Amino acid sequence: MLWDATLETLFMVSSATVLATIIGLPLGILLATTEENHILEQIVLNKALGAIVNLGRSVPFIILMVAIIPFTRKIVGTSIGTTAAIVPLTVAAIPFVARLVEGALKEVDPGVIEAAESMGASPPEIIYKVLIPEALPALVLAVTLTAVNLIGYSAMAGAIGGGGLGDLAIRFGYQRFRGDVMIQTVVILIILVQGIQMVGDKIAHKLYHKN
Amino acid sequence: MIIFKNVDRTFAGKDTVHALKNINLNIPEGKIFGIIGQSGAGKSTLVRCINMLEKPDRGDIIVDGVLMNNLDAKELRIERKKIGMIFQHFNLLNSRTVFGNIAFPLELAGASKDEIKEKVQNLVSLVGLTDKLNAYPEQLSGGQKQRVGIARALATEPKLLLCDEATSALDPETTTSVLKLLQEINEKLQLTIVIITHEMSVIQEICDKVAVLENGFLQEVGPVIDVFTNPQSVATQRMLQGFLATNYKAQPSEISNTLLRLTFVDKKTHDPIISQMVRAYELDVNILFGRVDQMKETPFGMLLIELSGNHEKKENAITYLRNNGVKVEVLN
């Protein structure tokens, strides 16, 4: 029971992290590079994107989850279960990833970007050969933070039939007064969070070449 | 090589800054050209106008026959690949090794792997970093980082190298070695080099010609030796103050003595002109202050002397000095 719930949580969190990164990364790149004086300056687009991202981030997850049920149904055919939970988790994580990516890319030394421009690099070349490699440690930490956050969200998704550790803790630990189950799920959640953070930190540290 | 025609550049903002005001400048090919000015004088903007990192509001910039300010983005990228640039803070990619950094412009130019390998090998030996090929920038000293910057700038075999305060973050010893490298490159590759600096010593050590910039205005342009020995503008005179001690204040020990400032350039510093003068005109000479400097390869000396003797002899002596190519100024 506990093992199955753990696997369900891992499935939800990893799928949502991957999907949110796939969509959030380009969004974050766009947010960073369309800013004033950046390589793809588009102030109107930048402001519009920023507003949409903020909108996404200001809706509490529990409300977002319920509000997008019709959308979830359209995509996976149902609004109940682990697979269905991936949709709201991804939607919630996209603006989060986008902002973290934006922040990471803005940390890249403008002098290095200028140097690349002086060598005749095009905007896509600057993105792929300068911004992403230079910000890679920060990007890894951003994905790590997203995954950790999604573990928390996934517990909430469990509360409305998403399965996973959150579901187990509520149904057995809380509603059936099984204190032991409650403690076990909490311990597993802590181990998951610690483990993810540790792996993320290790990878980021390996990539770090800045003094 | 580079022509500036009526170039203006302002930065709009809370306080509008007029960074460049009607700049007209001609930078000759194959020479080391210095642009000096204090911070805020507009020199960084000036050098960035050459490769259009800053676009002028008005005026034309022509580099090797190409009108830079009319190019579209793609054409500009092609032209930029022909212009190398190095920076005060080196601006290396921290995520790449020395090899990777030097390979970067070659990747942009679409060179093959073998080509890149061969070129990078040649470049690291040119800048003396053969043993650092796999080091990351964090493992290098400031001087080594700038050498990587130079190698990277030369990778695409540009005809022009722009240096933006390239030695300002380096200690004096490292500065000298980096300047020496730039001079070697200038001679070996017949490369035109434009150097932006606020340090007189950089101009003195390697530049052939110099332009003085103050408050966005070009104050004067000329061969370094002329500008340094005979500054025309107030700005240049002020910058030279203390640097060559040309304004050293001295009083003659006796009111009847004549105080002279003598300036010798090049071969004249090797000739025993003073002792010949003393013997020929039977005068007494007292040296109050003296200094010999070197402008790139040209020695340059300055002496403050006082002459005592009769008037006619003194006049003759001054004529003798002038006839021997010494610049003589009578200070009292």
Coordinates of C-alpha atoms in Angstrom, one line a residue:
Chain A
M1 CA 0.0 0.0 0.0
L2 CA 2.7 2.4 1.1
W3 CA 5.0 1.4 -1.8
D4 CA 2.2 1.8 -4.4
A5 CA 1.4 5.3 -3.1
T6 CA 5.1 6.2 -3.2
L7 CA 5.3 5.1 -6.8
E8 CA 2.2 7.0 -7.7
T9 CA 3.6 10.2 -6.1
L10 CA 6.9 9.7 -8.0
F11 CA 5.0 9.2 -11.2
M12 CA 2.9 12.3 -10.8
V13 CA 5.8 14.5 -9.7
S14 CA 8.3 13.3 -12.3
S15 CA 5.9 13.5 -15.2
A16 CA 4.7 17.0 -14.1
T17 CA 8.3 18.2 -13.6
V18 CA 9.3 17.0 -17.0
L19 CA 6.3 18.5 -18.7
A20 CA 6.5 21.8 -16.8
T21 CA 10.2 22.1 -17.7
I22 CA 9.5 21.4 -21.4
I23 CA 6.9 24.2 -21.5
G24 CA 8.3 26.5 -18.8
L25 CA 11.9 26.6 -20.1
P26 CA 11.1 28.3 -23.4
L27 CA 8.6 30.6 -21.7
G28 CA 11.3 31.6 -19.2
I29 CA 13.8 32.1 -22.0
L30 CA 11.3 34.4 -23.7
L31 CA 10.6 36.3 -20.5
A32 CA 14.3 36.9 -20.0
T33 CA 15.3 37.8 -23.6
T34 CA 12.4 40.0 -24.6
E35 CA 13.1 42.4 -21.7
E36 CA 14.3 45.9 -22.4
N37 CA 17.9 46.0 -23.7
H38 CA 18.1 42.2 -24.0
I39 CA 18.8 40.3 -27.2
L40 CA 15.2 39.9 -28.4
E41 CA 13.7 43.1 -26.9
Q42 CA 9.9 43.0 -27.3
I43 CA 8.6 45.1 -24.5
V44 CA 4.8 44.6 -25.2
L45 CA 5.2 40.8 -25.5
N46 CA 7.3 40.8 -22.4
K47 CA 4.7 42.6 -20.3
A48 CA 1.9 40.4 -21.7
L49 CA 3.8 37.2 -20.9
G50 CA 4.7 38.5 -17.5
A51 CA 1.0 39.2 -16.7
I52 CA -0.1 35.7 -17.8
V53 CA 2.6 34.1 -15.7
N54 CA 1.6 36.2 -12.7
L55 CA -2.0 35.3 -13.2
G56 CA -1.1 31.6 -13.2
R57 CA 1.0 31.9 -10.1
S58 CA -1.7 33.9 -8.1
V59 CA -4.3 31.1 -8.3
P60 CA -4.0 28.8 -5.2
F61 CA -3.3 25.3 -6.4
I62 CA -6.3 23.7 -4.7
I63 CA -8.6 26.1 -6.6
L64 CA -6.7 25.8 -9.9
M65 CA -7.0 22.0 -9.6
V66 CA -10.8 22.2 -9.4
A67 CA -11.2 25.0 -11.8
I68 CA -9.5 23.3 -14.7
I69 CA -11.3 20.0 -14.3
P70 CA -13.0 20.4 -17.7
F71 CA -9.6 21.0 -19.3
T72 CA -8.2 17.9 -17.6
R73 CA -11.1 15.8 -18.8
K74 CA -10.5 17.0 -22.3
I75 CA -6.9 15.9 -22.2
V76 CA -6.8 12.6 -20.3
G77 CA -10.5 11.7 -20.5
T78 CA -11.1 11.7 -16.8
S79 CA -10.5 14.1 -13.9
I80 CA -9.9 11.4 -11.3
G81 CA -6.7 9.4 -10.7
T82 CA -3.0 9.7 -10.8
T83 CA -2.7 10.5 -14.5
A84 CA -5.4 13.1 -14.3
A85 CA -3.6 14.8 -11.5
I86 CA -0.6 15.4 -13.7
V87 CA -2.5 18.0 -15.7
P88 CA -3.2 20.5 -12.9
L89 CA 0.3 19.8 -11.4
T90 CA 1.9 20.7 -14.7
V91 CA -0.3 23.7 -15.3
A92 CA 0.6 25.0 -11.8
A93 CA 4.3 24.4 -12.2
I94 CA 4.7 26.0 -15.7
P95 CA 4.6 29.7 -14.5
F96 CA 6.8 28.7 -11.5
V97 CA 9.4 27.2 -13.8
A98 CA 9.2 30.1 -16.2
R99 CA 10.0 32.7 -13.4
L100 CA 12.8 30.6 -12.1
V101 CA 14.3 30.2 -15.5
E102 CA 13.9 33.9 -16.2
G103 CA 15.8 34.6 -12.9
A104 CA 18.5 32.2 -13.7
L105 CA 19.1 33.6 -17.2
K106 CA 19.2 37.2 -15.9
E107 CA 22.1 36.2 -13.7
V108 CA 24.3 35.6 -16.7
D109 CA 26.9 38.4 -16.9
P110 CA 25.7 40.9 -19.5
G111 CA 29.4 41.3 -20.5
V112 CA 29.5 37.7 -21.7
I113 CA 26.4 38.3 -23.8
E114 CA 28.0 41.4 -25.2
A115 CA 31.1 39.5 -26.0
A116 CA 29.1 36.9 -27.9
E117 CA 27.3 39.7 -29.8
S118 CA 30.6 41.2 -30.7
M119 CA 31.7 37.9 -32.2
G120 CA 28.6 37.9 -34.5
A121 CA 26.5 35.4 -32.5
S122 CA 22.8 35.4 -33.5
P123 CA 20.1 35.5 -30.8
P124 CA 19.4 31.7 -31.0
E125 CA 23.2 31.1 -30.8
I126 CA 23.4 33.3 -27.7
I127 CA 20.5 31.4 -26.1
Y128 CA 21.9 27.9 -26.8
K129 CA 25.6 28.5 -26.6
V130 CA 25.8 31.2 -23.9
L131 CA 22.7 31.7 -21.8
I132 CA 21.7 28.1 -21.2
P133 CA 25.2 26.7 -20.6
E134 CA 26.2 29.6 -18.4
A135 CA 23.0 29.4 -16.3
L136 CA 23.0 25.5 -16.3
P137 CA 23.7 25.1 -12.6
A138 CA 21.0 27.6 -11.7
L139 CA 18.6 25.9 -14.1
V140 CA 19.2 22.5 -12.5
L141 CA 18.5 24.0 -9.1
A142 CA 15.3 25.6 -10.6
V143 CA 14.1 22.1 -11.7
T144 CA 15.0 20.7 -8.3
L145 CA 13.0 23.3 -6.6
T146 CA 10.1 22.7 -8.9
A147 CA 10.1 19.0 -8.2
V148 CA 10.2 19.6 -4.4
N149 CA 7.3 22.0 -4.7
L150 CA 5.4 19.5 -6.8
I151 CA 5.7 16.9 -4.1
G152 CA 3.8 19.3 -1.8
Y153 CA 1.2 20.0 -4.5
S154 CA 0.8 16.3 -5.3
A155 CA -0.3 15.6 -1.7
M156 CA -3.1 18.2 -2.3
A157 CA -4.0 16.5 -5.6
G158 CA -4.3 13.3 -3.6
A159 CA -6.9 14.9 -1.4
I160 CA -9.3 15.0 -4.3
G161 CA -8.7 11.6 -5.7
G162 CA -5.3 11.9 -7.4
G163 CA -3.8 9.0 -5.5
G164 CA -0.3 9.0 -4.1
L165 CA 1.1 9.6 -0.6
G166 CA -1.2 12.5 0.1
D167 CA -4.3 10.5 -0.6
L168 CA -3.0 7.7 1.6
A169 CA -2.2 10.0 4.5
I170 CA -5.7 11.6 4.3
R171 CA -7.8 8.4 3.9
F172 CA -5.9 6.1 6.2
G173 CA -3.8 8.3 8.5
Y174 CA -6.5 11.0 9.1
Q175 CA -9.9 9.6 8.4
R176 CA -9.2 6.1 9.8
F177 CA -7.1 7.3 12.7
R178 CA -4.1 5.3 11.6
G179 CA -1.3 7.3 13.2
D180 CA 1.3 4.8 12.0
V181 CA 0.4 5.3 8.4
M182 CA 0.4 9.1 8.8
I183 CA 3.9 9.0 10.3
Q184 CA 5.2 6.6 7.6
T185 CA 3.9 8.8 4.7
V186 CA 5.4 11.9 6.3
V187 CA 8.8 10.1 6.7
I188 CA 8.7 9.0 3.1
L189 CA 7.8 12.5 1.9
I190 CA 10.8 13.9 3.9
I191 CA 13.1 11.3 2.4
L192 CA 11.8 12.1 -1.1
V193 CA 12.3 15.9 -0.7
Q194 CA 15.8 15.4 0.8
G195 CA 16.8 13.0 -1.9
I196 CA 15.6 15.2 -4.7
Q197 CA 17.3 18.2 -3.2
M198 CA 20.5 16.3 -2.7
V199 CA 20.7 15.0 -6.2
G200 CA 19.9 18.5 -7.6
D201 CA 22.6 20.1 -5.5
K202 CA 25.2 17.5 -6.5
I203 CA 24.5 18.0 -10.2
A204 CA 24.5 21.8 -9.9
H205 CA 27.7 21.7 -8.0
K206 CA 29.4 19.5 -10.7
L207 CA 28.4 22.0 -13.3
Y208 CA 29.5 25.0 -11.4
H209 CA 32.6 26.7 -12.9
K210 CA 32.2 30.2 -11.7
N211 CA 34.5 31.8 -9.2
Chain B
M1 CA 40.6 51.6 -41.9
I2 CA 38.0 53.2 -39.6
I3 CA 36.3 56.5 -40.4
F4 CA 33.9 58.3 -38.1
K5 CA 31.9 61.0 -39.9
N6 CA 29.9 63.5 -37.7
V7 CA 29.0 60.8 -35.2
D8 CA 26.6 61.7 -32.4
R9 CA 25.3 59.4 -29.6
T10 CA 23.0 60.4 -26.8
F11 CA 21.5 58.3 -24.0
A12 CA 18.0 59.2 -23.2
G13 CA 16.9 58.9 -19.7
K14 CA 16.2 61.0 -16.6
D15 CA 19.3 63.0 -17.4
T16 CA 20.1 62.8 -21.1
V17 CA 23.7 62.1 -21.6
H18 CA 25.4 63.3 -24.8
A19 CA 28.1 60.7 -24.9
L20 CA 29.6 61.5 -28.3
K21 CA 29.4 64.9 -30.0
N22 CA 30.1 65.3 -33.7
I23 CA 33.1 62.9 -33.8
N24 CA 35.2 63.0 -36.9
L25 CA 38.1 60.5 -36.8
N26 CA 40.2 58.5 -39.1
I27 CA 42.0 55.4 -37.7
P28 CA 44.8 54.2 -40.0
E29 CA 45.4 50.6 -41.0
G30 CA 48.0 48.5 -39.3
K31 CA 48.7 50.9 -36.5
I32 CA 48.0 50.8 -32.8
F33 CA 45.6 53.6 -32.2
G34 CA 44.9 54.8 -28.6
I35 CA 41.9 56.6 -27.4
I36 CA 42.3 58.2 -24.0
G37 CA 39.9 59.9 -21.7
Q38 CA 38.7 59.9 -18.2
S39 CA 35.8 57.7 -17.2
G40 CA 32.6 59.1 -18.6
A41 CA 34.5 60.8 -21.5
G42 CA 32.6 58.6 -24.0
K43 CA 35.5 56.4 -25.0
S44 CA 33.6 53.1 -24.4
T45 CA 30.7 54.3 -26.4
L46 CA 33.1 55.4 -29.2
V47 CA 34.7 51.9 -29.5
R48 CA 31.3 50.2 -29.3
C49 CA 30.1 52.3 -32.3
I50 CA 32.8 50.6 -34.4
N51 CA 31.1 47.2 -34.2
M52 CA 27.7 48.6 -33.6
L53 CA 27.2 47.4 -30.1
E54 CA 26.2 51.0 -29.7
K55 CA 24.3 52.5 -32.7
P56 CA 25.0 56.2 -33.4
D57 CA 22.1 58.6 -33.5
R58 CA 23.6 60.4 -36.4
G59 CA 26.7 60.2 -38.6
D60 CA 28.5 57.4 -40.5
I61 CA 30.9 54.8 -39.4
I62 CA 32.9 53.1 -42.1
V63 CA 35.1 50.0 -41.3
D64 CA 37.3 48.8 -44.1
G65 CA 35.1 50.3 -46.7
V66 CA 31.8 49.0 -45.2
L67 CA 29.2 51.5 -44.0
M68 CA 28.4 49.8 -40.6
N69 CA 25.3 51.8 -39.6
N70 CA 23.3 50.8 -42.6
L71 CA 23.7 47.0 -42.2
D72 CA 20.8 44.7 -41.3
A73 CA 21.1 42.2 -38.5
K74 CA 22.5 39.4 -40.6
E75 CA 25.0 41.6 -42.5
L76 CA 26.1 43.1 -39.2
R77 CA 26.8 39.6 -37.8
I78 CA 29.0 38.8 -40.8
E79 CA 31.0 42.1 -40.4
R80 CA 31.3 41.6 -36.6
K81 CA 33.1 38.2 -37.3
K82 CA 35.8 40.3 -38.9
I83 CA 36.4 42.4 -35.8
G84 CA 37.9 41.0 -32.6
M85 CA 37.2 42.6 -29.3
I86 CA 38.6 42.2 -25.8
F87 CA 37.2 43.6 -22.6
Q88 CA 38.2 45.0 -19.2
H89 CA 36.5 42.1 -17.4
F90 CA 37.5 39.5 -20.0
N91 CA 33.9 38.2 -20.5
L92 CA 34.9 34.6 -20.9
L93 CA 32.3 31.8 -20.7
N94 CA 32.7 30.3 -17.3
S95 CA 31.1 27.1 -18.4
R96 CA 33.8 26.5 -21.0
T97 CA 37.4 25.6 -20.8
V98 CA 40.2 27.7 -22.4
F99 CA 39.8 25.4 -25.4
G100 CA 36.0 25.9 -25.5
N101 CA 36.3 29.7 -25.1
I102 CA 38.7 30.0 -28.0
A103 CA 36.7 27.6 -30.1
F104 CA 33.5 29.6 -29.5
P105 CA 33.9 32.1 -32.4
L106 CA 35.1 29.3 -34.6
E107 CA 31.9 27.4 -33.9
L108 CA 29.9 30.5 -34.8
A109 CA 31.8 30.7 -38.0
G110 CA 30.9 27.1 -38.8
A111 CA 34.5 25.7 -38.7
S112 CA 34.9 21.9 -38.7
K113 CA 36.1 20.0 -35.5
D114 CA 39.6 19.4 -37.0
E115 CA 39.9 23.0 -38.1
I116 CA 38.9 24.2 -34.7
K117 CA 41.4 21.9 -33.0
E118 CA 44.3 23.1 -35.1
K119 CA 43.5 26.8 -34.8
V120 CA 43.0 26.7 -31.1
Q121 CA 46.4 24.9 -30.7
N122 CA 48.1 27.7 -32.8
L123 CA 46.3 30.4 -30.8
V124 CA 47.2 29.1 -27.3
S125 CA 50.8 28.9 -28.3
L126 CA 50.7 32.4 -29.7
V127 CA 49.4 33.7 -26.3
G128 CA 51.5 31.4 -24.3
L129 CA 48.9 29.2 -22.6
T130 CA 49.6 25.8 -24.1
D131 CA 49.5 24.1 -20.7
K132 CA 46.1 25.6 -19.8
L133 CA 44.0 24.3 -22.6
N134 CA 41.7 22.3 -20.3
A135 CA 41.5 24.8 -17.5
Y136 CA 38.3 26.7 -16.7
P137 CA 38.4 30.5 -16.4
E138 CA 38.1 30.3 -12.6
Q139 CA 41.4 28.5 -12.5
L140 CA 43.2 31.3 -14.3
S141 CA 44.8 34.6 -13.2
G142 CA 43.6 37.9 -14.6
G143 CA 46.5 38.1 -17.1
Q144 CA 45.9 34.5 -18.3
K145 CA 42.2 35.3 -18.7
Q146 CA 43.0 38.3 -20.9
R147 CA 45.3 36.1 -22.9
V148 CA 42.4 33.7 -23.5
G149 CA 40.3 36.8 -24.4
I150 CA 43.0 37.8 -27.0
A151 CA 43.2 34.3 -28.4
R152 CA 39.4 34.2 -28.7
A153 CA 39.3 37.6 -30.4
L154 CA 42.0 36.5 -32.9
A155 CA 40.4 33.1 -33.7
T156 CA 38.5 34.3 -36.8
E157 CA 41.6 36.1 -38.1
P158 CA 40.1 39.6 -37.9
K159 CA 41.7 42.6 -39.5
L160 CA 40.9 44.8 -36.5
L161 CA 41.1 44.3 -32.8
L162 CA 39.2 46.5 -30.3
C163 CA 40.5 46.7 -26.8
D164 CA 38.1 48.2 -24.2
E165 CA 40.2 49.0 -21.1
A166 CA 41.8 45.6 -21.6
T167 CA 44.5 46.1 -19.0
S168 CA 42.6 48.2 -16.4
A169 CA 41.8 45.2 -14.2
L170 CA 45.4 44.0 -14.2
D171 CA 48.4 44.7 -12.0
P172 CA 51.2 46.8 -13.6
E173 CA 53.5 43.8 -14.3
T174 CA 50.7 41.8 -16.0
T175 CA 49.6 45.0 -17.9
T176 CA 53.1 45.2 -19.4
S177 CA 53.1 41.6 -20.5
V178 CA 49.7 41.9 -22.1
L179 CA 50.7 45.1 -23.9
K180 CA 53.8 43.4 -25.1
L181 CA 51.6 40.6 -26.5
L182 CA 49.4 43.1 -28.3
Q183 CA 52.4 44.8 -29.8
E184 CA 53.7 41.5 -31.0
I185 CA 50.4 40.6 -32.6
N186 CA 50.2 44.0 -34.3
E187 CA 53.6 43.4 -35.8
K188 CA 53.2 39.7 -36.6
L189 CA 49.7 39.8 -38.0
Q190 CA 49.6 43.4 -39.4
L191 CA 46.5 43.8 -37.3
T192 CA 45.0 47.2 -36.7
I193 CA 44.5 47.7 -32.9
V194 CA 42.2 50.3 -31.3
I195 CA 42.9 50.7 -27.6
I196 CA 40.6 52.5 -25.2
T197 CA 42.2 53.4 -21.9
H198 CA 42.4 56.0 -19.1
E199 CA 46.0 55.1 -18.5
M200 CA 48.6 57.4 -20.1
S201 CA 51.2 54.6 -19.6
V202 CA 49.3 52.3 -22.0
I203 CA 49.3 55.0 -24.7
Q204 CA 53.0 55.7 -24.1
E205 CA 54.1 52.1 -24.2
I206 CA 52.5 50.8 -27.4
C207 CA 50.4 53.3 -29.3
D208 CA 51.5 55.0 -32.5
K209 CA 48.7 57.5 -32.6
V210 CA 46.4 58.8 -30.0
A211 CA 43.0 60.6 -29.8
V212 CA 42.1 62.5 -26.7
L213 CA 38.4 62.5 -25.7
E214 CA 36.7 64.6 -23.1
N215 CA 33.0 65.2 -22.4
G216 CA 32.1 63.5 -25.7
F217 CA 34.3 65.8 -27.7
L218 CA 37.4 64.8 -29.6
Q219 CA 40.1 67.2 -28.2
E220 CA 43.0 66.3 -30.4
V221 CA 44.5 63.6 -32.5
G222 CA 48.0 62.9 -33.6
P223 CA 51.2 60.8 -33.2
V224 CA 51.7 60.0 -29.6
I225 CA 55.1 61.7 -29.5
D226 CA 53.6 65.0 -30.8
V227 CA 50.6 64.9 -28.5
F228 CA 52.7 64.1 -25.5
T229 CA 55.5 66.6 -26.1
N230 CA 53.4 69.4 -27.5
P231 CA 49.8 69.0 -26.3
Q232 CA 47.4 71.5 -27.9
S233 CA 44.2 71.1 -25.9
V234 CA 43.7 72.0 -22.3
A235 CA 42.3 68.5 -21.6
T236 CA 45.5 66.9 -22.9
Q237 CA 47.7 69.2 -20.9
R238 CA 45.7 68.4 -17.8
M239 CA 45.9 64.7 -18.3
L240 CA 49.7 65.0 -18.9
Q241 CA 50.1 66.9 -15.7
G242 CA 52.3 64.9 -13.4
F243 CA 52.6 62.1 -15.9
L244 CA 55.6 63.6 -17.7
A245 CA 56.3 66.4 -15.2
T246 CA 56.2 68.9 -18.1
N247 CA 54.7 71.5 -15.8
Y248 CA 57.4 71.2 -13.2
K249 CA 57.8 74.6 -11.6
A250 CA 61.3 75.8 -11.1
Q251 CA 62.8 79.2 -10.2
P252 CA 66.2 80.3 -11.4
S253 CA 68.7 80.6 -8.6
E254 CA 69.7 84.0 -9.8
I255 CA 67.4 86.5 -11.5
S256 CA 69.9 87.1 -14.3
N257 CA 70.0 83.4 -15.2
T258 CA 67.9 82.1 -18.1
L259 CA 65.6 79.2 -17.4
L260 CA 65.1 76.8 -20.3
R261 CA 63.0 73.8 -20.8
L262 CA 64.6 71.5 -23.4
T263 CA 62.7 68.6 -25.1
F264 CA 64.7 66.0 -26.9
V265 CA 63.1 63.4 -29.2
D266 CA 64.5 60.2 -30.6
K267 CA 68.2 60.2 -31.6
K268 CA 68.8 63.6 -30.0
T269 CA 68.7 61.9 -26.6
H270 CA 71.9 60.0 -27.5
D271 CA 73.9 63.1 -28.5
P272 CA 76.1 65.0 -25.9
I273 CA 74.5 68.3 -27.0
I274 CA 74.6 70.0 -23.6
S275 CA 78.3 69.4 -23.0
Q276 CA 79.1 70.5 -26.6
M277 CA 77.1 73.7 -26.0
V278 CA 79.0 74.4 -22.7
R279 CA 82.3 74.0 -24.4
A280 CA 81.4 76.0 -27.5
Y281 CA 79.8 79.0 -25.7
E282 CA 81.7 79.0 -22.3
L283 CA 78.5 79.0 -20.3
D284 CA 77.6 77.6 -16.9
V285 CA 74.7 75.1 -16.9
N286 CA 72.8 74.1 -13.9
I287 CA 70.4 71.2 -14.3
L288 CA 67.3 71.6 -12.2
F289 CA 65.2 68.7 -13.4
G290 CA 65.5 66.0 -15.9
R291 CA 63.7 63.0 -17.2
V292 CA 64.0 60.5 -20.0
D293 CA 60.9 58.5 -21.1
Q294 CA 60.2 56.2 -24.0
M295 CA 57.2 56.5 -26.3
K296 CA 56.8 53.0 -27.7
E297 CA 60.3 52.7 -29.4
T298 CA 61.0 56.5 -29.4
P299 CA 63.1 57.9 -26.5
F300 CA 62.0 61.2 -25.3
G301 CA 63.8 63.5 -22.8
M302 CA 63.0 66.7 -21.0
L303 CA 65.5 68.9 -19.1
L304 CA 65.0 72.1 -17.1
I305 CA 68.3 74.0 -17.1
E306 CA 69.5 77.4 -16.2
L307 CA 72.2 79.3 -18.1
S308 CA 74.5 81.8 -16.6
G309 CA 76.8 84.0 -18.7
N310 CA 76.6 87.0 -20.9
H311 CA 73.4 87.7 -22.9
E312 CA 74.9 87.2 -26.3
K313 CA 76.4 83.9 -25.5
K314 CA 73.1 82.7 -24.1
E315 CA 71.3 83.7 -27.2
N316 CA 73.9 81.9 -29.4
A317 CA 73.6 78.8 -27.2
I318 CA 69.8 78.8 -27.6
T319 CA 70.2 79.1 -31.4
Y320 CA 72.7 76.3 -31.3
L321 CA 70.3 74.0 -29.4
R322 CA 67.4 74.8 -31.8
N323 CA 69.7 74.1 -34.8
N324 CA 70.4 70.7 -33.3
G325 CA 66.7 69.8 -33.2
V326 CA 66.1 70.4 -29.5
K327 CA 62.9 72.1 -28.7
V328 CA 63.7 75.1 -26.5
E329 CA 61.3 77.0 -24.4
V330 CA 62.5 80.1 -22.5
L331 CA 60.6 80.1 -19.2
N332 CA 61.6 83.6 -17.8

